[in-house]
mmCIF file of C-alpha atoms in Angstrom:
data_model
loop_
_atom_site.group_PDB
_atom_site.id
_atom_site.type_symbol
_atom_site.label_atom_id
_atom_site.label_comp_id
_atom_site.label_asym_id
_atom_site.label_seq_id
_atom_site.Cartn_x
_atom_site.Cartn_y
_atom_site.Cartn_z
ATOM 1 C CA MET A 136 122.951 32.036 62.901
ATOM 2 C CA ARG A 137 126.217 31.633 64.540
ATOM 3 C CA SER A 138 129.199 31.804 62.186
ATOM 4 C CA PRO A 139 133.054 31.732 62.913
ATOM 5 C CA GLN A 140 133.039 35.452 62.593
ATOM 6 C CA ASP A 141 131.287 35.682 65.540
ATOM 7 C CA VAL A 142 133.608 33.351 67.842
ATOM 8 C CA ILE A 143 136.345 35.400 66.324
ATOM 9 C CA ARG A 144 134.927 38.766 67.165
ATOM 10 C CA GLN A 145 134.352 37.432 70.673
ATOM 11 C CA VAL A 146 137.818 36.324 70.917
ATOM 12 C CA VAL A 147 139.304 39.465 69.782
ATOM 13 C CA VAL A 148 137.455 41.463 72.399
ATOM 14 C CA ILE A 149 138.640 39.220 75.112
ATOM 15 C CA SER A 150 142.134 39.418 73.808
ATOM 16 C CA SER A 151 141.936 43.039 73.563
ATOM 17 C CA ALA A 152 140.853 43.297 77.186
ATOM 18 C CA VAL A 153 143.617 41.180 78.415
ATOM 19 C CA PHE A 154 146.242 43.347 76.517
ATOM 20 C CA ALA A 155 144.646 46.688 77.764
ATOM 21 C CA VAL A 156 144.605 45.138 81.691
ATOM 22 C CA ILE A 157 148.376 43.891 81.313
ATOM 23 C CA ALA A 158 149.279 47.302 79.940
ATOM 24 C CA SER A 159 147.555 49.268 82.998
ATOM 25 C CA PHE A 160 149.417 46.851 85.365
ATOM 26 C CA VAL A 161 152.689 48.086 83.591
ATOM 27 C CA GLY A 162 151.515 51.643 83.764
ATOM 28 C CA SER A 163 150.434 51.713 87.314
ATOM 29 C CA GLY A 164 153.902 50.472 88.166
ATOM 30 C CA ALA A 165 152.889 47.181 89.596
ATOM 31 C CA ALA A 166 154.619 45.037 86.844
ATOM 32 C CA GLY A 167 157.755 46.591 86.884
ATOM 33 C CA GLY A 168 156.841 49.650 84.810
ATOM 34 C CA THR A 169 156.638 53.399 85.691
ATOM 35 C CA PRO A 170 153.951 54.988 87.279
ATOM 36 C CA ILE A 171 152.160 57.300 84.585
ATOM 37 C CA GLN A 172 152.285 60.130 86.931
ATOM 38 C CA ASP A 173 156.123 59.874 87.144
ATOM 39 C CA ALA A 174 156.821 58.849 83.430
ATOM 40 C CA ALA A 175 157.421 61.189 80.290
ATOM 41 C CA GLY A 176 159.171 63.499 82.764
ATOM 42 C CA GLY A 177 156.184 63.873 84.757
ATOM 43 C CA ALA A 178 154.378 65.777 82.238
ATOM 44 C CA LEU A 179 151.088 63.802 83.258
ATOM 45 C CA ALA A 180 151.688 64.425 86.887
ATOM 46 C CA ALA A 181 148.782 66.040 89.128
ATOM 47 C CA ASP A 182 150.767 69.220 89.436
ATOM 48 C CA ALA A 183 152.179 69.533 85.857
ATOM 49 C CA THR A 184 149.364 71.630 84.449
ATOM 50 C CA LEU A 185 146.070 73.649 85.182
ATOM 51 C CA ILE A 186 144.070 71.018 83.517
ATOM 52 C CA ALA A 187 145.851 68.038 85.534
ATOM 53 C CA PRO A 188 143.164 66.215 87.606
ATOM 54 C CA ALA A 189 144.367 65.523 91.439
ATOM 55 C CA THR A 190 145.808 62.163 91.859
ATOM 56 C CA PRO A 191 142.762 60.429 93.274
ATOM 57 C CA ALA A 192 140.749 60.987 90.013
ATOM 58 C CA PHE A 193 142.804 58.387 88.232
ATOM 59 C CA SER A 194 141.412 55.549 90.570
ATOM 60 C CA VAL A 195 138.483 55.957 88.255
ATOM 61 C CA TRP A 196 140.369 53.451 86.000
ATOM 62 C CA SER A 197 139.895 50.674 88.277
ATOM 63 C CA VAL A 198 135.873 51.076 87.675
ATOM 64 C CA ILE A 199 136.494 51.432 83.925
ATOM 65 C CA TYR A 200 138.661 48.168 83.677
ATOM 66 C CA LEU A 201 136.143 46.431 85.858
ATOM 67 C CA GLY A 202 133.545 47.342 83.732
ATOM 68 C CA LEU A 203 135.509 46.712 80.352
ATOM 69 C CA ILE A 204 136.326 43.182 81.833
ATOM 70 C CA VAL A 205 132.629 42.370 82.699
ATOM 71 C CA HIS A 206 131.879 43.677 79.321
ATOM 72 C CA ALA A 207 134.282 41.184 77.626
ATOM 73 C CA VAL A 208 132.855 38.449 79.488
ATOM 74 C CA TRP A 209 129.382 39.284 78.570
ATOM 75 C CA GLN A 210 129.810 39.510 74.865
ATOM 76 C CA ALA A 211 131.486 36.475 74.989
ATOM 77 C CA LEU A 212 128.365 34.399 76.607
ATOM 78 C CA PRO A 213 126.797 32.001 74.292
ATOM 79 C CA GLY A 214 123.551 34.333 74.483
ATOM 80 C CA GLN A 215 125.623 37.186 72.945
ATOM 81 C CA THR A 216 127.538 35.413 70.163
ATOM 82 C CA THR A 217 124.813 35.991 67.358
ATOM 83 C CA SER A 218 123.854 39.492 68.820
ATOM 84 C CA GLU A 219 123.379 42.329 66.182
ATOM 85 C CA ARG A 220 124.321 44.649 68.823
ATOM 86 C CA GLN A 221 127.668 42.985 69.832
ATOM 87 C CA ARG A 222 128.400 42.426 65.959
ATOM 88 C CA ARG A 223 128.103 46.212 65.698
ATOM 89 C CA LEU A 224 130.043 47.183 68.982
ATOM 90 C CA GLY A 225 132.782 44.472 69.124
ATOM 91 C CA TYR A 226 135.555 45.609 67.250
ATOM 92 C CA TRP A 227 135.149 49.288 67.918
ATOM 93 C CA VAL A 228 135.267 47.935 71.765
ATOM 94 C CA ALA A 229 138.566 45.946 70.945
ATOM 95 C CA ALA A 230 140.063 48.923 69.081
ATOM 96 C CA SER A 231 139.666 51.120 72.100
ATOM 97 C CA LEU A 232 141.130 48.491 74.400
ATOM 98 C CA VAL A 233 144.247 48.158 72.024
ATOM 99 C CA LEU A 234 144.649 51.837 71.762
ATOM 100 C CA ASN A 235 144.362 52.413 75.391
ATOM 101 C CA GLY A 236 147.113 49.880 75.725
ATOM 102 C CA LEU A 237 149.311 51.506 73.105
ATOM 103 C CA TRP A 238 148.542 54.971 74.834
ATOM 104 C CA ILE A 239 150.064 53.382 78.247
ATOM 105 C CA LEU A 240 152.920 52.085 76.451
ATOM 106 C CA SER A 241 153.635 55.367 74.439
ATOM 107 C CA ILE A 242 154.098 57.163 78.035
ATOM 108 C CA GLN A 243 156.253 54.126 79.195
ATOM 109 C CA PHE A 244 158.750 54.853 76.723
ATOM 110 C CA ASP A 245 158.494 58.651 77.082
ATOM 111 C CA LEU A 246 157.213 59.177 73.528
ATOM 112 C CA LEU A 247 154.901 61.896 75.178
ATOM 113 C CA PRO A 248 154.047 63.484 71.510
ATOM 114 C CA LEU A 249 153.215 60.083 70.220
ATOM 115 C CA SER A 250 150.503 59.720 73.120
ATOM 116 C CA VAL A 251 148.430 62.751 71.776
ATOM 117 C CA PRO A 252 147.256 61.022 68.350
ATOM 118 C CA ILE A 253 146.706 57.999 70.159
ATOM 119 C CA ILE A 254 144.505 59.230 72.591
ATOM 120 C CA VAL A 255 142.769 61.288 69.933
ATOM 121 C CA VAL A 256 142.093 58.304 67.794
ATOM 122 C CA LEU A 257 140.843 56.444 70.946
ATOM 123 C CA LEU A 258 138.661 59.271 71.811
ATOM 124 C CA ALA A 259 137.011 59.460 68.330
ATOM 125 C CA VAL A 260 136.779 55.245 68.420
ATOM 126 C CA LEU A 261 134.719 55.677 71.715
ATOM 127 C CA ILE A 262 132.705 58.332 70.412
ATOM 128 C CA GLN A 263 131.694 55.806 67.603
ATOM 129 C CA THR A 264 131.352 53.001 69.854
ATOM 130 C CA PHE A 265 128.597 55.061 72.153
ATOM 131 C CA LEU A 266 126.730 56.495 68.724
ATOM 132 C CA GLN A 267 126.446 52.753 67.713
ATOM 133 C CA ALA A 268 125.342 51.643 71.189
ATOM 134 C CA VAL A 269 122.698 54.437 71.100
ATOM 135 C CA GLN A 270 121.442 53.513 67.658
ATOM 136 C CA TYR A 271 121.497 49.761 68.683
ATOM 137 C CA ARG A 272 119.639 49.845 71.968
ATOM 138 C CA PRO A 273 119.855 47.192 74.756
ATOM 139 C CA THR A 274 117.228 44.886 74.746
ATOM 140 C CA THR A 275 117.703 43.830 78.575
ATOM 141 C CA ALA A 276 118.726 45.755 81.564
ATOM 142 C CA LEU A 277 121.889 43.156 82.014
ATOM 143 C CA ASP A 278 122.927 44.421 78.480
ATOM 144 C CA ALA A 279 122.737 48.177 79.387
ATOM 145 C CA ALA A 280 124.676 47.583 82.719
ATOM 146 C CA PHE A 281 127.435 45.290 81.084
ATOM 147 C CA THR A 282 127.863 47.221 78.117
ATOM 148 C CA ASP A 283 126.439 50.848 78.071
ATOM 149 C CA VAL A 284 127.525 51.596 81.469
ATOM 150 C CA PRO A 285 131.533 50.755 80.853
ATOM 151 C CA ILE A 286 131.373 52.258 77.389
ATOM 152 C CA GLY A 287 129.977 55.497 79.009
ATOM 153 C CA LEU A 288 132.064 55.540 81.866
ATOM 154 C CA TYR A 289 135.193 55.035 79.576
ATOM 155 C CA LEU A 290 134.296 57.530 76.877
ATOM 156 C CA GLY A 291 133.412 60.339 79.755
ATOM 157 C CA TRP A 292 136.793 59.996 81.373
ATOM 158 C CA VAL A 293 138.680 59.589 78.130
ATOM 159 C CA CYS A 294 137.159 63.024 77.215
ATOM 160 C CA VAL A 295 138.985 64.453 80.454
ATOM 161 C CA ALA A 296 142.346 62.489 79.893
ATOM 162 C CA THR A 297 142.323 63.680 76.382
ATOM 163 C CA ALA A 298 142.297 67.381 77.436
ATOM 164 C CA ALA A 299 144.694 66.745 80.097
ATOM 165 C CA ASN A 300 147.121 65.046 77.883
ATOM 166 C CA ILE A 301 147.229 67.373 75.043
ATOM 167 C CA THR A 302 147.769 70.246 77.805
ATOM 168 C CA ALA A 303 150.725 68.250 79.005
ATOM 169 C CA TRP A 304 152.021 67.823 75.788
ATOM 170 C CA LEU A 305 151.886 71.539 75.000
ATOM 171 C CA ALA A 306 153.457 72.495 78.024
ATOM 172 C CA ALA A 307 156.311 69.906 77.619
ATOM 173 C CA SER A 308 157.150 71.362 74.383
ATOM 174 C CA GLY A 309 157.268 74.526 75.348
ATOM 175 C CA PHE A 310 153.967 76.229 74.198
ATOM 176 C CA THR A 311 153.764 79.579 75.429
ATOM 177 C CA GLY A 312 150.212 80.316 74.866
ATOM 178 C CA PHE A 313 150.652 83.155 72.296
ATOM 179 C CA GLY A 314 151.226 85.428 75.076
ATOM 180 C CA LEU A 315 147.977 84.757 76.565
ATOM 181 C CA ALA A 316 147.431 83.761 80.271
ATOM 182 C CA PRO A 317 147.632 80.207 81.503
ATOM 183 C CA GLU A 318 144.398 80.423 83.087
ATOM 184 C CA LEU A 319 142.592 81.715 80.033
ATOM 185 C CA TRP A 320 143.589 78.608 78.211
ATOM 186 C CA ALA A 321 142.723 76.468 81.097
ATOM 187 C CA VAL A 322 139.089 77.861 81.186
ATOM 188 C CA VAL A 323 139.066 77.651 77.236
ATOM 189 C CA VAL A 324 139.872 73.891 77.619
ATOM 190 C CA ILE A 325 137.172 73.341 80.248
ATOM 191 C CA VAL A 326 134.626 75.023 78.302
ATOM 192 C CA ALA A 327 135.536 72.585 75.216
ATOM 193 C CA ALA A 328 135.042 69.760 77.834
ATOM 194 C CA THR A 329 131.819 70.943 78.901
ATOM 195 C CA ALA A 330 130.461 71.343 75.143
ATOM 196 C CA ALA A 331 131.849 67.685 74.726
ATOM 197 C CA GLY A 332 129.828 66.681 77.634
ATOM 198 C CA VAL A 333 126.599 68.580 76.354
ATOM 199 C CA ALA A 334 127.038 66.587 73.078
ATOM 200 C CA LEU A 335 127.270 63.475 74.610
ATOM 201 C CA ALA A 336 124.247 64.117 76.645
ATOM 202 C CA LEU A 337 122.211 64.987 73.855
ATOM 203 C CA ALA A 338 123.257 62.382 71.504
ATOM 204 C CA GLY A 339 123.162 59.895 73.923
ATOM 205 C CA ARG A 340 119.433 61.136 75.042
ATOM 206 C CA GLY A 341 120.404 61.461 78.690
ATOM 207 C CA ARG A 342 122.787 58.587 79.255
ATOM 208 C CA ILE A 343 124.201 59.275 82.823
ATOM 209 C CA SER A 344 127.376 57.096 82.473
ATOM 210 C CA PRO A 345 129.758 59.510 80.531
ATOM 211 C CA ALA A 346 128.608 62.491 82.260
ATOM 212 C CA LEU A 347 129.579 60.861 85.778
ATOM 213 C CA THR A 348 133.036 60.317 84.737
ATOM 214 C CA LEU A 349 133.402 63.441 82.857
ATOM 215 C CA ALA A 350 132.107 65.519 85.758
ATOM 216 C CA TRP A 351 134.193 63.485 88.008
ATOM 217 C CA GLY A 352 137.511 64.418 86.206
ATOM 218 C CA LEU A 353 136.314 67.999 86.253
ATOM 219 C CA ALA A 354 135.494 68.033 89.616
ATOM 220 C CA TRP A 355 139.145 66.744 90.580
ATOM 221 C CA VAL A 356 140.764 69.227 88.352
ATOM 222 C CA ALA A 357 138.845 71.582 90.636
ATOM 223 C CA VAL A 358 140.669 69.964 93.670
ATOM 224 C CA GLY A 359 144.018 70.350 92.141
ATOM 225 C CA ARG A 360 143.726 73.875 91.530
ATOM 226 C CA LEU A 361 141.836 75.145 94.449
ATOM 227 C CA ALA A 362 143.633 72.729 97.213
ATOM 228 C CA GLY A 363 147.085 71.862 95.442
ATOM 229 C CA GLU A 364 149.567 73.007 93.200
ATOM 230 C CA PRO A 365 149.638 74.930 90.499
ATOM 231 C CA ALA A 366 146.803 76.986 92.208
ATOM 232 C CA SER A 367 144.375 78.851 90.056
ATOM 233 C CA THR A 368 140.906 79.661 91.609
ATOM 234 C CA VAL A 369 139.761 80.903 87.927
ATOM 235 C CA THR A 370 140.489 77.385 86.818
ATOM 236 C CA GLY A 371 139.011 75.510 89.850
ATOM 237 C CA VAL A 372 135.666 77.342 89.857
ATOM 238 C CA ALA A 373 135.402 76.929 85.705
ATOM 239 C CA ALA A 374 136.109 73.342 86.606
ATOM 240 C CA ILE A 375 133.139 73.018 89.390
ATOM 241 C CA VAL A 376 130.817 75.234 87.082
ATOM 242 C CA ALA A 377 131.509 72.617 83.958
ATOM 243 C CA ALA A 378 131.169 69.489 86.429
ATOM 244 C CA VAL A 379 127.502 71.074 87.292
ATOM 245 C CA VAL A 380 126.686 71.862 83.763
ATOM 246 C CA VAL A 381 127.509 68.328 82.320
ATOM 247 C CA LEU A 382 125.193 66.695 85.198
ATOM 248 C CA GLY A 383 122.603 69.219 84.849
ATOM 249 C CA VAL A 384 122.351 69.085 81.270
ATOM 250 C CA THR A 385 122.392 65.175 81.146
ATOM 251 C CA VAL A 386 119.848 65.012 83.890
ATOM 252 C CA ALA A 387 117.402 67.520 82.041
ATOM 253 C CA VAL A 388 117.820 65.718 78.882
ATOM 254 C CA ARG A 389 116.899 62.168 80.481
ATOM 255 C CA VAL A 390 114.218 63.849 82.432
ATOM 256 C CA SER A 391 112.589 65.476 79.499
ATOM 257 C CA GLY A 392 111.729 62.063 78.224
ATOM 258 C CA ARG A 393 114.293 61.843 75.369
ATOM 259 C CA SER A 394 115.644 58.618 76.944
ATOM 260 C CA ARG A 395 114.316 55.831 78.558
ATOM 261 C CA ALA A 396 117.520 53.776 78.536
#
């Protein structure tokens, strides 16, 4: 039965999506803000660290935002008002959108240290959202397309963004790696991202969307290191291997019959 709480939830998700989209325009420089790659002293630029993806990688945000807008509209339809699945997911999705906007604003105000806990919490919220979506499976193909796909794409990319953000903050704060080679640290971070991708494949029973954006980000890290600056063949090759592993494990889990979604 429809309740006022259901309508409030739908409005909150829509409002959060609007906030995130407005923040993204500011972060792109289109609304008078400073482009992310130029803000915070260029700490998040494509050539700032070994883990920074090449600039074209960030075009994936357009796809992610489009998916999230579609989801916000989908969950607001009358047929979704009393959906138990949307009840479980609604506020988690809204929280992720608000955190996304706050992260962009923290970078706009050159608060790079603040951006780290924000994106870590964002990642944790998205993991919980993803797990809820796995537990409460879609009942229709449209629900899978308009709910699971956007959440998965969002989560996979934020895994990469979190690694890049933390690395950028450490570099900007003067972290020297305890005397270890920067390439060694880069490979350690890539291995951690790979482990995250494998864990998502297993927890998600082979859902493809998180693997796609995670592998996309890793592939562009490889491009940045093999064809751009700072150059690092070791890091580039490690990123390529990681992208292949994430995609391969995800496909293997799916084909093995652990998922039919």
